[in-house]
PDB file of C-alpha atoms in Angstrom:
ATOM      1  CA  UNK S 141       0.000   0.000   0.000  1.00  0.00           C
ATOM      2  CA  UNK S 142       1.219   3.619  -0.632  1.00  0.00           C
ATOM      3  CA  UNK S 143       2.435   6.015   1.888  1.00  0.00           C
ATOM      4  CA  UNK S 144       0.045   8.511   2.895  1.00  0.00           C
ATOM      5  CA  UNK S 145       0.196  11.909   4.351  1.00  0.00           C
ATOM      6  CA  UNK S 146      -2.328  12.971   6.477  1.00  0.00           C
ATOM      7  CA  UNK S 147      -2.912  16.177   7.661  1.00  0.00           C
ATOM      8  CA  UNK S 148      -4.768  16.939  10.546  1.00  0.00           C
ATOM      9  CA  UNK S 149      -7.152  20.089   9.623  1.00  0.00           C
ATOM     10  CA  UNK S 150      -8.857  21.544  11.980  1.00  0.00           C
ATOM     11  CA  UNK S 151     -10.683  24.060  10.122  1.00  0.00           C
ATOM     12  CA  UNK S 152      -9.850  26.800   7.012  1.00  0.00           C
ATOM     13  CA  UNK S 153     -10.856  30.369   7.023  1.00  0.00           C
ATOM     14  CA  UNK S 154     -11.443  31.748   3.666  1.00  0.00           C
ATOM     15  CA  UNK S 155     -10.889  34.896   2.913  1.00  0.00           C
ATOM     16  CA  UNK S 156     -12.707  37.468   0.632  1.00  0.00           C
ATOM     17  CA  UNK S 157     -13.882  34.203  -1.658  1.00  0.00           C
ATOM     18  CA  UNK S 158     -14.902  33.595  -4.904  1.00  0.00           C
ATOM     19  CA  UNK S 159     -17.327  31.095  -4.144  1.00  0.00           C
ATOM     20  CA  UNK S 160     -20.034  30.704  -7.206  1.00  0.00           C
ATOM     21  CA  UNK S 161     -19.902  32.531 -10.610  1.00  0.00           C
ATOM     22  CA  UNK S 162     -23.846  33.617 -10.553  1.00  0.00           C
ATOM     23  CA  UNK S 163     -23.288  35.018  -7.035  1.00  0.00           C
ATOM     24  CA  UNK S 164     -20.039  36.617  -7.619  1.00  0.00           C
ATOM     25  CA  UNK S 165     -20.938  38.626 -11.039  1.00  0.00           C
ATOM     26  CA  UNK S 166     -24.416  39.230  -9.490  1.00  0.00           C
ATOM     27  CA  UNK S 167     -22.974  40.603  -5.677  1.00  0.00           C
ATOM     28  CA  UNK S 168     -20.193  42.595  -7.837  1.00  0.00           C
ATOM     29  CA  UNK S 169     -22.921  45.137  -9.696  1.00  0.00           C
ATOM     30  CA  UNK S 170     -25.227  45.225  -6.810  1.00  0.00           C
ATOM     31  CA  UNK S 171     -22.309  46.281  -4.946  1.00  0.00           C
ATOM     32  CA  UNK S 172     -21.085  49.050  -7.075  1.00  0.00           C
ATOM     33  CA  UNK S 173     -24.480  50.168  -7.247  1.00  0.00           C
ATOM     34  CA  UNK S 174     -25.566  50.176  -3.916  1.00  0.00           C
ATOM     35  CA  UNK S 175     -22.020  51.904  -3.248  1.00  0.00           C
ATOM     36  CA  UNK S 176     -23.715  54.561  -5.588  1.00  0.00           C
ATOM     37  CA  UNK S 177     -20.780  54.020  -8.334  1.00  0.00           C
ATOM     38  CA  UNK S 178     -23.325  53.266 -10.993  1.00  0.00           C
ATOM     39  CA  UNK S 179     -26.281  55.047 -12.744  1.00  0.00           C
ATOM     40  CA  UNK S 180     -29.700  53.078 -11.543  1.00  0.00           C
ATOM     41  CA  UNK S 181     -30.126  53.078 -15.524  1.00  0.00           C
ATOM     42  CA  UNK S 182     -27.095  50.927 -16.232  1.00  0.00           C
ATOM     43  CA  UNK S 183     -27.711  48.766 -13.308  1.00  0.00           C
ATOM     44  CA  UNK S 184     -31.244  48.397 -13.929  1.00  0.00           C
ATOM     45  CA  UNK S 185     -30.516  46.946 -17.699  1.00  0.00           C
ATOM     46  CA  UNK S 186     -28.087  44.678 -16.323  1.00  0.00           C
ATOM     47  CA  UNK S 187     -30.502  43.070 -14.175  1.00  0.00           C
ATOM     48  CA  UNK S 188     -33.163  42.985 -16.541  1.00  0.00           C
ATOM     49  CA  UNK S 189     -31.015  41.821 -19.810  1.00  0.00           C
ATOM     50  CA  UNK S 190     -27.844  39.934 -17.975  1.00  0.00           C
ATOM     51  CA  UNK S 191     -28.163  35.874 -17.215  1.00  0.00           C
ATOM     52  CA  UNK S 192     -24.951  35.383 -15.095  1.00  0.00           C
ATOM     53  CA  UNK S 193     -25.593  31.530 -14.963  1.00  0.00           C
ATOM     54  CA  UNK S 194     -22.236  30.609 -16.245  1.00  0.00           C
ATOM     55  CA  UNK S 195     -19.743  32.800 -17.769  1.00  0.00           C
ATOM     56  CA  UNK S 196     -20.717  31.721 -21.160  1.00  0.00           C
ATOM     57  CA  UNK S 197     -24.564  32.828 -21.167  1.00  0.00           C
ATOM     58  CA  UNK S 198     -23.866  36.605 -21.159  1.00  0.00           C
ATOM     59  CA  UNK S 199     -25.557  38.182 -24.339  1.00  0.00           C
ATOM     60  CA  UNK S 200     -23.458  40.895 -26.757  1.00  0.00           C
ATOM     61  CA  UNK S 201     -26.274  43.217 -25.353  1.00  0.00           C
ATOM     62  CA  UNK S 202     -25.249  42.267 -21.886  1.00  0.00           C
ATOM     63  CA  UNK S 203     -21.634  42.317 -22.080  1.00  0.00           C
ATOM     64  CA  UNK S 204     -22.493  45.946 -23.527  1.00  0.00           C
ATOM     65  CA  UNK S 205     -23.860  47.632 -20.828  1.00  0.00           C
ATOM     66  CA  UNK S 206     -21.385  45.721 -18.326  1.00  0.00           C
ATOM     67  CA  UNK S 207     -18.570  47.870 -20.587  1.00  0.00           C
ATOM     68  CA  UNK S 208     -20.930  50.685 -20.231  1.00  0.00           C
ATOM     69  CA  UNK S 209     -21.095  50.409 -16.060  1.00  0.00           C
ATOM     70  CA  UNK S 210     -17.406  50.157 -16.052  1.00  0.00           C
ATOM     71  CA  UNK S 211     -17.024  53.364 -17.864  1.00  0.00           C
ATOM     72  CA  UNK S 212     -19.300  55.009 -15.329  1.00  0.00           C
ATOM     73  CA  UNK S 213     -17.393  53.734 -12.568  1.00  0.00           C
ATOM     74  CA  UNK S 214     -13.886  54.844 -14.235  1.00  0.00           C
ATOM     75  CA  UNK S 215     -10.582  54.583 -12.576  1.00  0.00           C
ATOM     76  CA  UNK S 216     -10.919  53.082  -9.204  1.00  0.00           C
ATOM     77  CA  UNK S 217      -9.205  50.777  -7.282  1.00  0.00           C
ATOM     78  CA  UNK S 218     -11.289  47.665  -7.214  1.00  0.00           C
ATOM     79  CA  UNK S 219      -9.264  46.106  -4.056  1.00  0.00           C
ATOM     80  CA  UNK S 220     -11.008  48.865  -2.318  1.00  0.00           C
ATOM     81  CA  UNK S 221     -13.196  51.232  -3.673  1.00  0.00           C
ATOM     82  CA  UNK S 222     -12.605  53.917  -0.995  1.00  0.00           C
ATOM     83  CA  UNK S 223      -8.711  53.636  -1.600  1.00  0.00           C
ATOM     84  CA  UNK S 224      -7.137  56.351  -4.045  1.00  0.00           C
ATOM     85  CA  UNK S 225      -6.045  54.619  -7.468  1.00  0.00           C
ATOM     86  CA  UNK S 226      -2.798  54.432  -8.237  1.00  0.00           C
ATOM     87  CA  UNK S 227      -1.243  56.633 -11.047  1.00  0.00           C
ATOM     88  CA  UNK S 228       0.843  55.817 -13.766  1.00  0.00           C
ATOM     89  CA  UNK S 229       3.731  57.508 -11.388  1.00  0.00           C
ATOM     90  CA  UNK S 230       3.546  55.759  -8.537  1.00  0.00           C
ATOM     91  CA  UNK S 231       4.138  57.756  -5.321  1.00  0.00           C
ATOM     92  CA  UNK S 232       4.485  56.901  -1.307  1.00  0.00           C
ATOM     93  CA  UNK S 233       2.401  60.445  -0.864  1.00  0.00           C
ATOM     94  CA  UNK S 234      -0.455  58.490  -2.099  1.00  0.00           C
ATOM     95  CA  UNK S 235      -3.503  59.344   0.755  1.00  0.00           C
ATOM     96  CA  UNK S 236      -4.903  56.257   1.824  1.00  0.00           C
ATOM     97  CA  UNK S 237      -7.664  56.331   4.699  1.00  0.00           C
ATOM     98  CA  UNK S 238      -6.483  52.914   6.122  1.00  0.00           C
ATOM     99  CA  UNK S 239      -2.467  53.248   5.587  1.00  0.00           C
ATOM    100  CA  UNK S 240      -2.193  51.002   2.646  1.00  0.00           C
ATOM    101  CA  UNK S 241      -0.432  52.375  -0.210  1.00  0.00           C
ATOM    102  CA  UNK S 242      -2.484  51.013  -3.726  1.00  0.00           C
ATOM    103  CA  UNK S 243       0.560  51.339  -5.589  1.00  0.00           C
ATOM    104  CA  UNK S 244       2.285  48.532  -3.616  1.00  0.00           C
ATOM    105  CA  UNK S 245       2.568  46.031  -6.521  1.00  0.00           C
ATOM    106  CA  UNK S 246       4.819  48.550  -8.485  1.00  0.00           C
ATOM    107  CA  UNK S 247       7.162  48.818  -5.578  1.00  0.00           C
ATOM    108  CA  UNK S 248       7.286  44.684  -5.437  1.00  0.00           C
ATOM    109  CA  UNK S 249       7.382  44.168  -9.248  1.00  0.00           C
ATOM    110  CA  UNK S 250      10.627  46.875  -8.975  1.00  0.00           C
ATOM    111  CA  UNK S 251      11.971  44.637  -6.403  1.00  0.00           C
ATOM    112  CA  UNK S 252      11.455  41.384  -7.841  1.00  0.00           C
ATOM    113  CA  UNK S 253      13.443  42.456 -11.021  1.00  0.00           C
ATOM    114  CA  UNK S 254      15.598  44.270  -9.031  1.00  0.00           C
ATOM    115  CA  UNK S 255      19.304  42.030 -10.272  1.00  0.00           C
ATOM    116  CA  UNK S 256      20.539  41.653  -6.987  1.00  0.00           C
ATOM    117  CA  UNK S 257      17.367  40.454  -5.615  1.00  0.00           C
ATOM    118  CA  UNK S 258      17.283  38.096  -8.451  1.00  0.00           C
ATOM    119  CA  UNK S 259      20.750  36.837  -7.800  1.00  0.00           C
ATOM    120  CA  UNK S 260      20.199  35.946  -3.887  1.00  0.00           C
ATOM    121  CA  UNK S 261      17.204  34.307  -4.963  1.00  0.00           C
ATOM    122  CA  UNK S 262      18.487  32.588  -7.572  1.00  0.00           C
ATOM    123  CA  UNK S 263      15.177  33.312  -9.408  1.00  0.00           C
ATOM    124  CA  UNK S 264      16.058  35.188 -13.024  1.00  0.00           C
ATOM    125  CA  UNK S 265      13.850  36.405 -15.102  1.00  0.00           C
ATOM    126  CA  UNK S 266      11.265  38.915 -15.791  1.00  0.00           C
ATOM    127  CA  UNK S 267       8.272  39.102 -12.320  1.00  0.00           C
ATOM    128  CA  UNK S 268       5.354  40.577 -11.774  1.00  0.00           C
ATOM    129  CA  UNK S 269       3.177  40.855  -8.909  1.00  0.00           C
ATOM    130  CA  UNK S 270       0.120  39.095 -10.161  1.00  0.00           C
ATOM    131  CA  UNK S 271       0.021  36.883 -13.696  1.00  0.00           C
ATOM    132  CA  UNK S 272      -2.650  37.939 -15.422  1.00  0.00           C
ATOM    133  CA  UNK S 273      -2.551  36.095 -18.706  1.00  0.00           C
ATOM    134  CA  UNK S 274      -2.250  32.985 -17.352  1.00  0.00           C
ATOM    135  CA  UNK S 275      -5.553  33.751 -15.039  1.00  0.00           C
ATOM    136  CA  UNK S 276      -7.117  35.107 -18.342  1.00  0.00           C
ATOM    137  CA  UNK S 277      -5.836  32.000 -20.502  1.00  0.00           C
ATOM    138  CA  UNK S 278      -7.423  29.146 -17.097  1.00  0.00           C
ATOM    139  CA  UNK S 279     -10.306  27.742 -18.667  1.00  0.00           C
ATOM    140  CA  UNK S 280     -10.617  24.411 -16.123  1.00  0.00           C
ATOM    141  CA  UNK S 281     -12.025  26.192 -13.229  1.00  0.00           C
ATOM    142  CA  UNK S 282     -15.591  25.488 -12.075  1.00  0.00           C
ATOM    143  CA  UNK S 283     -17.785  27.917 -11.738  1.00  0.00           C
ATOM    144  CA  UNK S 284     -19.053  26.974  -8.229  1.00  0.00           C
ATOM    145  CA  UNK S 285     -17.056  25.394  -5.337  1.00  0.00           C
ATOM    146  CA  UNK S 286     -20.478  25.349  -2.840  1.00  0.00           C
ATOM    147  CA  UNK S 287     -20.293  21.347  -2.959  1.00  0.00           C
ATOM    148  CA  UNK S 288     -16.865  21.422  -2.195  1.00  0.00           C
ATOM    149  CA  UNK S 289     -17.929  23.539   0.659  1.00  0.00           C
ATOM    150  CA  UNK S 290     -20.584  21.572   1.998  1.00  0.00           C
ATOM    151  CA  UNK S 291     -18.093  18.264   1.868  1.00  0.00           C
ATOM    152  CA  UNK S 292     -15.773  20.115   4.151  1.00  0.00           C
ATOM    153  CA  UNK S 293     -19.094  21.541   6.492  1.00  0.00           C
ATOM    154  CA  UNK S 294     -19.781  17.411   6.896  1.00  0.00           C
ATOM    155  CA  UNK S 295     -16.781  16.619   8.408  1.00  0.00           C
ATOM    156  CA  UNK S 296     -17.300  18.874  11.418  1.00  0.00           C
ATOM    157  CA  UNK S 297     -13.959  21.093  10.971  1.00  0.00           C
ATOM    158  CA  UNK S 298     -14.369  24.797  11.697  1.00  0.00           C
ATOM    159  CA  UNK S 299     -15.276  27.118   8.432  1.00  0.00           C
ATOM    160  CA  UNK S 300     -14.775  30.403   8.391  1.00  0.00           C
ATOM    161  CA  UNK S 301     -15.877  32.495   5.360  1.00  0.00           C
ATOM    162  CA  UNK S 302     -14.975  36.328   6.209  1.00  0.00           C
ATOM    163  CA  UNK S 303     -15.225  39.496   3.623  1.00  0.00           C
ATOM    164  CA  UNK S 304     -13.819  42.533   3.972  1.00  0.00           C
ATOM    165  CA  UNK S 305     -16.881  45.254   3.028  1.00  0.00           C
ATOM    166  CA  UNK S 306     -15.279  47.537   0.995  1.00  0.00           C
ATOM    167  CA  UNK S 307     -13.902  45.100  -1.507  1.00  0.00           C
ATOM    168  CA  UNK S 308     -15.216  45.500  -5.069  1.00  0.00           C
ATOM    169  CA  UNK S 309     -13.448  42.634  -7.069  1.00  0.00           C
ATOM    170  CA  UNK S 310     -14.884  39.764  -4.701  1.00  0.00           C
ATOM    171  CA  UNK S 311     -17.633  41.908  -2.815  1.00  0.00           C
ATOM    172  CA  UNK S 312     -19.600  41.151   0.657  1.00  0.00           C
ATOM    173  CA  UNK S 313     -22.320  41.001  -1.396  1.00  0.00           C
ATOM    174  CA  UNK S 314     -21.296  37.869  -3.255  1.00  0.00           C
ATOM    175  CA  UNK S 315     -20.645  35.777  -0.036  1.00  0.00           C
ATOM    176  CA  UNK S 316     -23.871  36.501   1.448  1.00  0.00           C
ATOM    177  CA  UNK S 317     -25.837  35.364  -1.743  1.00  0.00           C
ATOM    178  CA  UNK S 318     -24.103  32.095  -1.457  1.00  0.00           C
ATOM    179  CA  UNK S 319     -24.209  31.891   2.022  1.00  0.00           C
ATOM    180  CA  UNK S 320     -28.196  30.247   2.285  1.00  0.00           C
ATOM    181  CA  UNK S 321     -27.079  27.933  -0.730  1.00  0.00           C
ATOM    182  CA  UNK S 322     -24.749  25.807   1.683  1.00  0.00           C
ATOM    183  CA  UNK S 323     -28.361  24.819   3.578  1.00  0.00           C
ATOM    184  CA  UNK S 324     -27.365  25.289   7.250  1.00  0.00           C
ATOM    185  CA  UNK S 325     -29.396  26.528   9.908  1.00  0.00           C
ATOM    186  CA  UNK S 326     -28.483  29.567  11.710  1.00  0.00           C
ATOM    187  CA  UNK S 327     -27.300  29.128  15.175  1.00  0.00           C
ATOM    188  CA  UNK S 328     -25.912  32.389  16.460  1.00  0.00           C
ATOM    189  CA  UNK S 329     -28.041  35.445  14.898  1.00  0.00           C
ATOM    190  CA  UNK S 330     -26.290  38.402  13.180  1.00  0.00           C
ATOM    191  CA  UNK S 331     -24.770  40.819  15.560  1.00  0.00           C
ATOM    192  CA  UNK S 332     -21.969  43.536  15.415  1.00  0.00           C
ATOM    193  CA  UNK S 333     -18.296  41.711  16.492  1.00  0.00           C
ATOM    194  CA  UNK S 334     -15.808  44.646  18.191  1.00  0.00           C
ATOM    195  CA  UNK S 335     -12.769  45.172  17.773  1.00  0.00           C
ATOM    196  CA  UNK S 336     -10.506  47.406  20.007  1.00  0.00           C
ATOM    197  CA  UNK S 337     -13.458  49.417  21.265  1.00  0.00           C
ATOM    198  CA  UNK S 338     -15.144  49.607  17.767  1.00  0.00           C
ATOM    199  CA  UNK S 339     -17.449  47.878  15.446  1.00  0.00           C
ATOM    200  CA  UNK S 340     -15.186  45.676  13.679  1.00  0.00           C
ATOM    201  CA  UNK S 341     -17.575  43.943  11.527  1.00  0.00           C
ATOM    202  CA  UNK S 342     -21.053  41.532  11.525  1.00  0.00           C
ATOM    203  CA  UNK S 343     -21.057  38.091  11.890  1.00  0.00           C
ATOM    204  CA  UNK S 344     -23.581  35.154  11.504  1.00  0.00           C
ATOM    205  CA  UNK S 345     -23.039  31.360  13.120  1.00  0.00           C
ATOM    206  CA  UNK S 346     -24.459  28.510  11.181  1.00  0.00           C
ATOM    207  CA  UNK S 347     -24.552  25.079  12.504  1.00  0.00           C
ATOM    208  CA  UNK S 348     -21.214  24.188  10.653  1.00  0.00           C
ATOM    209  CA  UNK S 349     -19.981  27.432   9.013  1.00  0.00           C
ATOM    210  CA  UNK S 350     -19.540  31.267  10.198  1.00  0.00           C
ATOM    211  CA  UNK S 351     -19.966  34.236   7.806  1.00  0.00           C
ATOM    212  CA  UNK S 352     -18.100  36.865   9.168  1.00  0.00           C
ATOM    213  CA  UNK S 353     -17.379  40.834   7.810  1.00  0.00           C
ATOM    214  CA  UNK S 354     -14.882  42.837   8.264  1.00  0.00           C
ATOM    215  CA  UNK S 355     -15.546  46.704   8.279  1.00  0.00           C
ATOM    216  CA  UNK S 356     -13.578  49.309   6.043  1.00  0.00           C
ATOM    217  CA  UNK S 357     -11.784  46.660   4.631  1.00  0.00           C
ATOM    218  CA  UNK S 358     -10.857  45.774   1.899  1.00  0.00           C
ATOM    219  CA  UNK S 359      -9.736  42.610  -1.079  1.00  0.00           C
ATOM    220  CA  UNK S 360      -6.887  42.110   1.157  1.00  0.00           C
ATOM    221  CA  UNK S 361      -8.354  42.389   4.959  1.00  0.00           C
ATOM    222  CA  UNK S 362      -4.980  42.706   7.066  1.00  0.00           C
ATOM    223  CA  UNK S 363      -3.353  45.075   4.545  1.00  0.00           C
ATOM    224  CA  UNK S 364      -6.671  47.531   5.378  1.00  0.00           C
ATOM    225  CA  UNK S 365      -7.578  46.735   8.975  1.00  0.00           C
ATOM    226  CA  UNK S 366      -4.516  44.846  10.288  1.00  0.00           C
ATOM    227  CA  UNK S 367      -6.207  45.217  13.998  1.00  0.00           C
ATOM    228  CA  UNK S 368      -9.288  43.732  13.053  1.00  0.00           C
ATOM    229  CA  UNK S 369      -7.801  41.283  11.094  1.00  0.00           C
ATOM    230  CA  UNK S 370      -5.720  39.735  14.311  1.00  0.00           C
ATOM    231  CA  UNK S 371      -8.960  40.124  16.686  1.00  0.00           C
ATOM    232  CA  UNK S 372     -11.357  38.108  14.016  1.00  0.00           C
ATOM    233  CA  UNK S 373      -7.908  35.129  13.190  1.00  0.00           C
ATOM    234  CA  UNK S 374      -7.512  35.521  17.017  1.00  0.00           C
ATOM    235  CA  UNK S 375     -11.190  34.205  17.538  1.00  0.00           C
ATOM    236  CA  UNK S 376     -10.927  31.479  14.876  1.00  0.00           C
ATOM    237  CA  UNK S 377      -7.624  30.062  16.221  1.00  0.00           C
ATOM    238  CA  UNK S 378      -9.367  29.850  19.695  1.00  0.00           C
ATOM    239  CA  UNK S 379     -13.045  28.250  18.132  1.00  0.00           C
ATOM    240  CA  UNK S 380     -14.584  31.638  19.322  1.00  0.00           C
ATOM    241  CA  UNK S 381     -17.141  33.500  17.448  1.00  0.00           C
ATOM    242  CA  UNK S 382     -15.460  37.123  17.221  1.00  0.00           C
ATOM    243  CA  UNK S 383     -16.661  39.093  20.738  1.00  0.00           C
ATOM    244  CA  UNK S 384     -19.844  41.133  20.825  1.00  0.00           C
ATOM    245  CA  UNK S 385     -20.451  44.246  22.976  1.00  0.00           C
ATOM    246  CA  UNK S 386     -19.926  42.700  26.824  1.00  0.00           C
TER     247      UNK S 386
END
């Protein structure tokens, strides 16, 4: 018989997910318009016109007006639509409200290709921060992981599915439309979590999975709300839904 390695999981937290296509597209342009980034005309013909079922069933007319909404919207940065966008001269005077500098993936693509960076590393070549084309070019993913999901909610391990609200690329919105579709039974009600003497975020307890938000955060929670970030990984490493007002 063959060796096998088995790990013993306790539980995964999952952050800012892209769960289900339908959900995702769907959460992403109620988002941006309940964010008031979009016209109520655009977003109303995308509702009315747009099947999001898979990402093959979108009409000409559909993908249309989803060009259209994006011009509306213009240059923002979709990480976190409350962050500034960063130029085509990227600067550390960029104003953030949460500390994060938006132009961080220049400063790590200059880094990477930096020569002696590349030398101690012993990794030559030209890098970036984030491969598009081959994301662009992956055609085997499925468009739902929900059953994957709910195989993971039967064993009894701890799932955590946390968004950070300010996130426009894989929005709060999203999660909570796929949220019901895993079929478990709320257990703890929705209530505000705190975090260092401040609303840190809402969070829900199902039977075997816990939907939690983070506030003013963004795609990438700890780069936006560090603080918050520790108090809500602090309460998952213990088993601990994140603390409500004592």
């Amino acid at each position: 018989m063959a060796k096998r390695t088995f790990i013993n999981l306790k539980g995964i937290a999952i952050g800012n997910a892209y769960i289900d296509y339908a959900d995702h597209i769907t959460g992403v342009f109620d988002h941006f318009w309940m964010s008031a980034l979009l016209s109520d005309q655009t977003y109303l013909q995308i509702v009315q016109i747009c099947n999001f079922s898979s990402p093959s069933s979108a009409s000409e007319v559909c993908k249309a007006y989803l060009d259209q909404a994006f011009e509306e919207i213009g240059p923002i940065y979709l990480y976190n639509i409350y962050e500034p966008f960063c130029s085509s001269s990227p600067s550390f005077d960029t104003f953030s409200f949460t500390g994060f500098d938006p132009c961080s993936f220049h400063y790590v693509i200059k880094y990477l290709n930096t020569p002696e960076v590349q030398k101690a590393l012993h990794a030559n070549g030209t890098w970036d921060s984030c491969n598009y084309e081959i994301g662009g070019k992956w055609q085997d993913s499925p468009n739902t992981v929900l059953p994957l999901i709910k195989k993971l909610m039967a064993t009894g391990i701890r799932i955590w599915i946390y968004s950070g609200d300010t996130d426009g690329l894989a929005p709060v919105t999203a999660t909570k439309y796929s949220m019901p579709k895993l079929g478990s039974p709320v257990k703890t009600s929705w209530y505000p979590w705190y975090s260092r003497g401040q609303v840190g975020g809402y969070v829900v307890g199902y039977a075997n999975v816990t939907f939690v938000s983070v506030r003013g955060a963004g795609h990438f929670v700890p780069s936006y709300q560090p603080a918050r970030a520790l108090d809500l990984i602090s309460s998952f490493l213990k088993g601990k839904l994140p603390p409500g007002l004592e």
